[in-house]
Amino acid sequence: MARDGSVFRYDPDYLREQFAGLVIQRALPFNHEQTTRVFQKTMQPRYSWMLQASLTAEDILNQWPETEVGRIIRDYGEENNWRALQKRIVKARLNGGLHSTSDLVDLIRSSTSGAKVGRQGWIKTATRVFQALRIAVNDELKTLETSLYDSFSCLAPGGRLAVISFHSLEDRIVKQTFLDIIKSSSDDGNKKPSDLKNVNLEHDEEETKEPWIKQMIEGVGGTILTKRPITPSEDEEKLNVRCRSAKLRVIQKD
């Protein structure tokens, strides 16, 4: 794979080999300390959420329509206070706009000061807003979908692709893309409809040597080994608090 900014892109020249297994781990969520450090940087094209300087967070905040600004904060950041933030961001344009992380942080602080969000509530809100901007700038959700198809095509028969995501939007894309993959066979380039078969192994331990496989979905050219995602146990969460939102999904190529 060739690295392009902060996003990995599929390159057939590097991935001609058929793999027995591939693992994709999406970015871990920021904790409060990391988020605070991020706020010290400016919103310039070379910051980690910028891709080829073709679109920046600064562009979104100062030029995009109000409804689009609100949409990405709501959908990509899953921020409940998105309406108020949307209005204040657009209003800030009348005073010169937002051109640094400190500008945006000050706006978020003032927007959450009267809300019942706790002592560090503004940091949580800021984390979600910065996440939304990063996803929008890097087109991360579309890139994820493309990478799943490309990675699956690189698997050898019987090979597995495992994906760990930490964001509900990403997990939904992984789930739907896996289903789309096994609904059709792309080996000959022709899409073929398929009736998916649900296989329940929860009460039949002898059916598999891998007890973590409880429910599968069989389709054309592949099998989803995790009908429901695998999530961390309580012990795992105690060892690593940041893994709490992690979801693992696995697909196998036939």
Tab-separated table of C-alpha atoms in Angstrom:
chain	number	residue	atom	x	y	z
A	1	MET	CA	0.000	0.000	0.000
A	2	ALA	CA	1.135	3.526	-0.707
A	3	ARG	CA	0.653	6.167	1.942
A	4	ASP	CA	-1.052	9.328	0.758
A	5	GLY	CA	-1.134	11.933	3.509
A	6	SER	CA	-2.758	10.212	6.482
A	7	VAL	CA	-4.783	7.803	4.365
A	8	PHE	CA	-3.648	4.441	3.053
A	9	ARG	CA	-4.665	3.733	-0.524
A	10	TYR	CA	-4.768	0.467	-2.423
A	11	ASP	CA	-2.065	0.009	-5.055
A	12	PRO	CA	-2.313	-3.146	-7.214
A	13	ASP	CA	1.425	-2.980	-7.932
A	14	TYR	CA	2.101	-3.652	-4.264
A	15	LEU	CA	-0.758	-6.015	-3.528
A	16	ARG	CA	-0.579	-8.690	-6.194
A	17	GLU	CA	0.039	-11.455	-3.688
A	18	GLN	CA	-2.921	-13.331	-2.258
A	19	PHE	CA	-2.990	-13.092	1.509
A	20	ALA	CA	-4.151	-15.610	4.104
A	21	GLY	CA	-5.223	-12.787	6.348
A	22	LEU	CA	-5.446	-9.001	6.559
A	23	VAL	CA	-6.275	-6.782	9.528
A	24	ILE	CA	-7.542	-3.222	9.259
A	25	GLN	CA	-7.636	-1.189	12.451
A	26	ARG	CA	-9.280	2.179	12.230
A	27	ALA	CA	-7.921	5.127	14.211
A	28	LEU	CA	-8.331	4.963	17.968
A	29	PRO	CA	-10.539	7.669	19.477
A	30	PHE	CA	-8.691	10.568	21.143
A	31	ASN	CA	-8.702	10.830	24.914
A	32	HIS	CA	-8.922	14.224	26.604
A	33	GLU	CA	-5.153	14.671	26.928
A	34	GLN	CA	-4.537	13.908	23.264
A	35	THR	CA	-7.367	16.179	22.180
A	36	THR	CA	-5.900	19.053	24.181
A	37	ARG	CA	-2.527	18.532	22.470
A	38	VAL	CA	-4.223	18.543	19.065
A	39	PHE	CA	-5.745	21.938	19.856
A	40	GLN	CA	-2.250	23.435	19.915
A	41	LYS	CA	-1.902	22.869	16.157
A	42	THR	CA	-3.345	25.108	13.446
A	43	MET	CA	-5.797	24.162	10.747
A	44	GLN	CA	-3.258	24.182	7.908
A	45	PRO	CA	-3.136	21.728	4.955
A	46	ARG	CA	-0.296	19.658	6.438
A	47	TYR	CA	-2.146	18.815	9.624
A	48	SER	CA	-3.067	15.133	9.948
A	49	TRP	CA	-6.672	15.532	8.881
A	50	MET	CA	-5.722	17.265	5.633
A	51	LEU	CA	-5.393	15.313	2.385
A	52	GLN	CA	-3.367	16.741	-0.500
A	53	ALA	CA	-4.439	20.234	0.625
A	54	SER	CA	-7.413	19.953	-1.756
A	55	LEU	CA	-9.843	20.491	1.107
A	56	THR	CA	-9.162	21.794	4.594
A	57	ALA	CA	-11.140	22.148	7.788
A	58	GLU	CA	-10.759	25.883	7.285
A	59	ASP	CA	-12.609	25.604	3.959
A	60	ILE	CA	-15.498	23.755	5.584
A	61	LEU	CA	-15.826	26.151	8.510
A	62	ASN	CA	-15.626	29.334	6.451
A	63	GLN	CA	-17.141	28.451	3.074
A	64	TRP	CA	-19.517	25.508	3.234
A	65	PRO	CA	-23.291	26.106	3.406
A	66	GLU	CA	-24.721	26.240	6.913
A	67	THR	CA	-26.741	23.054	6.420
A	68	GLU	CA	-23.641	21.112	5.334
A	69	VAL	CA	-21.636	22.316	8.325
A	70	GLY	CA	-24.421	21.125	10.595
A	71	ARG	CA	-24.732	17.826	8.771
A	72	ILE	CA	-21.119	16.778	9.216
A	73	ILE	CA	-21.112	17.765	12.909
A	74	ARG	CA	-24.333	15.809	13.425
A	75	ASP	CA	-23.564	12.763	11.277
A	76	TYR	CA	-19.789	12.442	11.516
A	77	GLY	CA	-19.337	13.786	15.039
A	78	GLU	CA	-22.654	12.520	16.445
A	79	GLU	CA	-22.837	15.759	18.421
A	80	ASN	CA	-26.206	16.574	20.022
A	81	ASN	CA	-25.465	20.301	20.162
A	82	TRP	CA	-24.892	20.495	16.403
A	83	ARG	CA	-27.576	23.078	15.667
A	84	ALA	CA	-26.121	25.665	18.038
A	85	LEU	CA	-22.596	24.992	16.787
A	86	GLN	CA	-23.719	25.243	13.170
A	87	LYS	CA	-25.246	28.671	13.729
A	88	ARG	CA	-22.276	30.014	15.689
A	89	ILE	CA	-19.764	28.787	13.112
A	90	VAL	CA	-21.618	30.554	10.312
A	91	LYS	CA	-22.065	33.672	12.453
A	92	ALA	CA	-18.294	33.730	13.090
A	93	ARG	CA	-17.761	34.339	9.380
A	94	LEU	CA	-19.103	37.866	9.843
A	95	ASN	CA	-16.155	38.547	12.159
A	96	GLY	CA	-13.460	37.164	9.901
A	97	GLY	CA	-14.105	33.437	10.215
A	98	LEU	CA	-12.270	30.585	11.951
A	99	HIS	CA	-8.646	30.106	10.940
A	100	SER	CA	-6.989	28.176	13.769
A	101	THR	CA	-7.827	25.454	16.246
A	102	SER	CA	-7.831	28.045	19.014
A	103	ASP	CA	-10.532	29.985	17.128
A	104	LEU	CA	-12.669	26.868	16.923
A	105	VAL	CA	-11.985	25.826	20.526
A	106	ASP	CA	-12.987	29.271	21.803
A	107	LEU	CA	-16.223	29.036	19.832
A	108	ILE	CA	-16.975	25.563	21.211
A	109	ARG	CA	-16.193	26.653	24.764
A	110	SER	CA	-18.552	29.602	24.530
A	111	SER	CA	-21.235	27.404	22.954
A	112	THR	CA	-21.137	24.825	25.760
A	113	SER	CA	-20.490	27.102	28.748
A	114	GLY	CA	-24.157	27.265	29.681
A	115	ALA	CA	-24.972	23.649	28.882
A	116	LYS	CA	-25.155	20.866	31.438
A	117	VAL	CA	-22.170	19.005	30.086
A	118	GLY	CA	-19.907	18.793	33.136
A	119	ARG	CA	-16.600	20.423	33.977
A	120	GLN	CA	-14.841	19.162	30.843
A	121	GLY	CA	-17.891	18.908	28.623
A	122	TRP	CA	-16.452	21.308	26.073
A	123	ILE	CA	-13.520	18.938	25.507
A	124	LYS	CA	-15.890	16.090	24.654
A	125	THR	CA	-17.797	18.348	22.282
A	126	ALA	CA	-14.568	19.597	20.723
A	127	THR	CA	-13.355	16.028	20.259
A	128	ARG	CA	-16.523	15.195	18.337
A	129	VAL	CA	-16.321	18.338	16.197
A	130	PHE	CA	-12.675	17.738	15.294
A	131	GLN	CA	-13.504	14.119	14.497
A	132	ALA	CA	-16.288	15.269	12.172
A	133	LEU	CA	-13.961	17.660	10.362
A	134	ARG	CA	-11.264	15.019	9.979
A	135	ILE	CA	-13.715	12.507	8.517
A	136	ALA	CA	-15.090	15.089	6.084
A	137	VAL	CA	-11.695	16.396	4.961
A	138	ASN	CA	-10.188	12.957	4.382
A	139	ASP	CA	-13.416	11.466	2.975
A	140	GLU	CA	-12.688	8.655	5.422
A	141	LEU	CA	-15.974	6.790	5.116
A	142	LYS	CA	-15.726	6.416	1.338
A	143	THR	CA	-12.047	5.525	1.654
A	144	LEU	CA	-12.959	2.818	4.173
A	145	GLU	CA	-15.557	1.291	1.858
A	146	THR	CA	-13.098	1.224	-1.045
A	147	SER	CA	-10.347	-0.292	1.093
A	148	LEU	CA	-12.655	-3.127	2.182
A	149	TYR	CA	-13.399	-4.163	-1.398
A	150	ASP	CA	-9.738	-3.866	-2.377
A	151	SER	CA	-8.527	-5.829	0.644
A	152	PHE	CA	-11.051	-8.618	0.092
A	153	SER	CA	-9.912	-8.956	-3.517
A	154	CYS	CA	-6.346	-9.548	-2.273
A	155	LEU	CA	-7.318	-12.548	-0.138
A	156	ALA	CA	-6.471	-16.106	-1.117
A	157	PRO	CA	-9.307	-18.672	-0.983
A	158	GLY	CA	-9.988	-19.263	2.698
A	159	GLY	CA	-8.285	-15.979	3.574
A	160	ARG	CA	-9.819	-13.657	6.136
A	161	LEU	CA	-10.220	-9.916	6.469
A	162	ALA	CA	-10.656	-8.587	10.018
A	163	VAL	CA	-11.686	-4.988	10.652
A	164	ILE	CA	-11.608	-3.197	14.002
A	165	SER	CA	-13.578	0.043	14.094
A	166	PHE	CA	-14.146	2.500	16.931
A	167	HIS	CA	-16.868	4.675	15.428
A	168	SER	CA	-20.484	3.647	14.890
A	169	LEU	CA	-20.515	5.164	11.388
A	170	GLU	CA	-17.457	3.135	10.411
A	171	ASP	CA	-18.917	-0.052	11.875
A	172	ARG	CA	-22.119	0.403	9.864
A	173	ILE	CA	-20.068	0.768	6.684
A	174	VAL	CA	-18.063	-2.376	7.477
A	175	LYS	CA	-21.267	-4.313	8.173
A	176	GLN	CA	-23.011	-3.181	4.974
A	177	THR	CA	-19.949	-3.586	2.757
A	178	PHE	CA	-19.367	-7.128	3.996
A	179	LEU	CA	-22.999	-7.925	3.163
A	180	ASP	CA	-22.654	-6.365	-0.296
A	181	ILE	CA	-19.509	-8.410	-0.941
A	182	ILE	CA	-21.156	-11.750	-0.218
A	183	LYS	CA	-24.327	-10.842	-2.107
A	184	SER	CA	-22.419	-10.916	-5.366
A	185	SER	CA	-19.485	-12.659	-6.965
A	186	SER	CA	-17.069	-10.246	-8.615
A	187	ASP	CA	-14.500	-12.809	-9.795
A	188	ASP	CA	-15.833	-12.646	-13.365
A	189	GLY	CA	-16.952	-9.033	-13.074
A	190	ASN	CA	-20.650	-9.970	-13.147
A	191	LYS	CA	-22.986	-9.218	-10.283
A	192	LYS	CA	-25.129	-12.164	-9.285
A	193	PRO	CA	-27.986	-12.110	-6.773
A	194	SER	CA	-27.671	-14.439	-3.841
A	195	ASP	CA	-29.860	-15.745	-1.055
A	196	LEU	CA	-27.846	-15.328	2.118
A	197	LYS	CA	-27.798	-18.212	4.565
A	198	ASN	CA	-27.671	-17.614	8.308
A	199	VAL	CA	-25.750	-20.266	10.232
A	200	ASN	CA	-26.104	-20.414	14.028
A	201	LEU	CA	-23.276	-22.186	15.855
A	202	GLU	CA	-23.976	-20.892	19.354
A	203	HIS	CA	-25.385	-24.197	20.583
A	204	ASP	CA	-23.220	-26.524	18.534
A	205	GLU	CA	-19.626	-26.237	19.739
A	206	GLU	CA	-18.517	-29.247	17.678
A	207	GLU	CA	-19.346	-27.549	14.381
A	208	THR	CA	-16.305	-25.289	14.626
A	209	LYS	CA	-12.872	-25.390	16.210
A	210	GLU	CA	-13.111	-21.644	16.725
A	211	PRO	CA	-15.528	-20.942	19.589
A	212	TRP	CA	-15.555	-17.195	18.884
A	213	ILE	CA	-17.555	-17.905	15.733
A	214	LYS	CA	-21.164	-17.914	16.944
A	215	GLN	CA	-23.277	-16.851	13.967
A	216	MET	CA	-22.238	-16.701	10.327
A	217	ILE	CA	-23.783	-15.426	7.115
A	218	GLU	CA	-22.919	-17.454	4.025
A	219	GLY	CA	-23.154	-15.892	0.579
A	220	VAL	CA	-21.572	-15.920	-2.861
A	221	GLY	CA	-17.786	-15.962	-2.737
A	222	GLY	CA	-17.536	-15.358	0.978
A	223	THR	CA	-18.824	-15.868	4.508
A	224	ILE	CA	-19.243	-13.287	7.239
A	225	LEU	CA	-17.914	-15.003	10.369
A	226	THR	CA	-19.337	-12.380	12.710
A	227	LYS	CA	-23.034	-11.760	12.166
A	228	ARG	CA	-22.760	-9.621	15.287
A	229	PRO	CA	-19.522	-7.760	15.987
A	230	ILE	CA	-17.145	-8.951	18.676
A	231	THR	CA	-16.737	-6.366	21.440
A	232	PRO	CA	-14.209	-6.115	24.297
A	233	SER	CA	-14.765	-8.017	27.524
A	234	GLU	CA	-14.836	-6.251	30.889
A	235	ASP	CA	-11.292	-7.441	31.581
A	236	GLU	CA	-10.086	-6.038	28.255
A	237	GLU	CA	-11.733	-2.701	28.983
A	238	LYS	CA	-9.956	-2.538	32.352
A	239	LEU	CA	-6.614	-3.064	30.616
A	240	ASN	CA	-7.351	-0.492	27.907
A	241	VAL	CA	-10.163	1.994	28.465
A	242	ARG	CA	-9.898	3.298	24.900
A	243	CYS	CA	-10.998	-0.072	23.491
A	244	ARG	CA	-14.510	0.248	24.930
A	245	SER	CA	-16.064	1.311	21.628
A	246	ALA	CA	-14.129	-1.229	19.530
A	247	LYS	CA	-16.039	-3.605	17.252
A	248	LEU	CA	-14.453	-6.465	15.334
A	249	ARG	CA	-15.986	-7.931	12.178
A	250	VAL	CA	-14.457	-10.742	10.104
A	251	ILE	CA	-15.176	-11.977	6.574
A	252	GLN	CA	-13.731	-15.071	4.878
A	253	LYS	CA	-13.210	-15.535	1.162
A	254	ASP	CA	-14.456	-18.852	-0.262
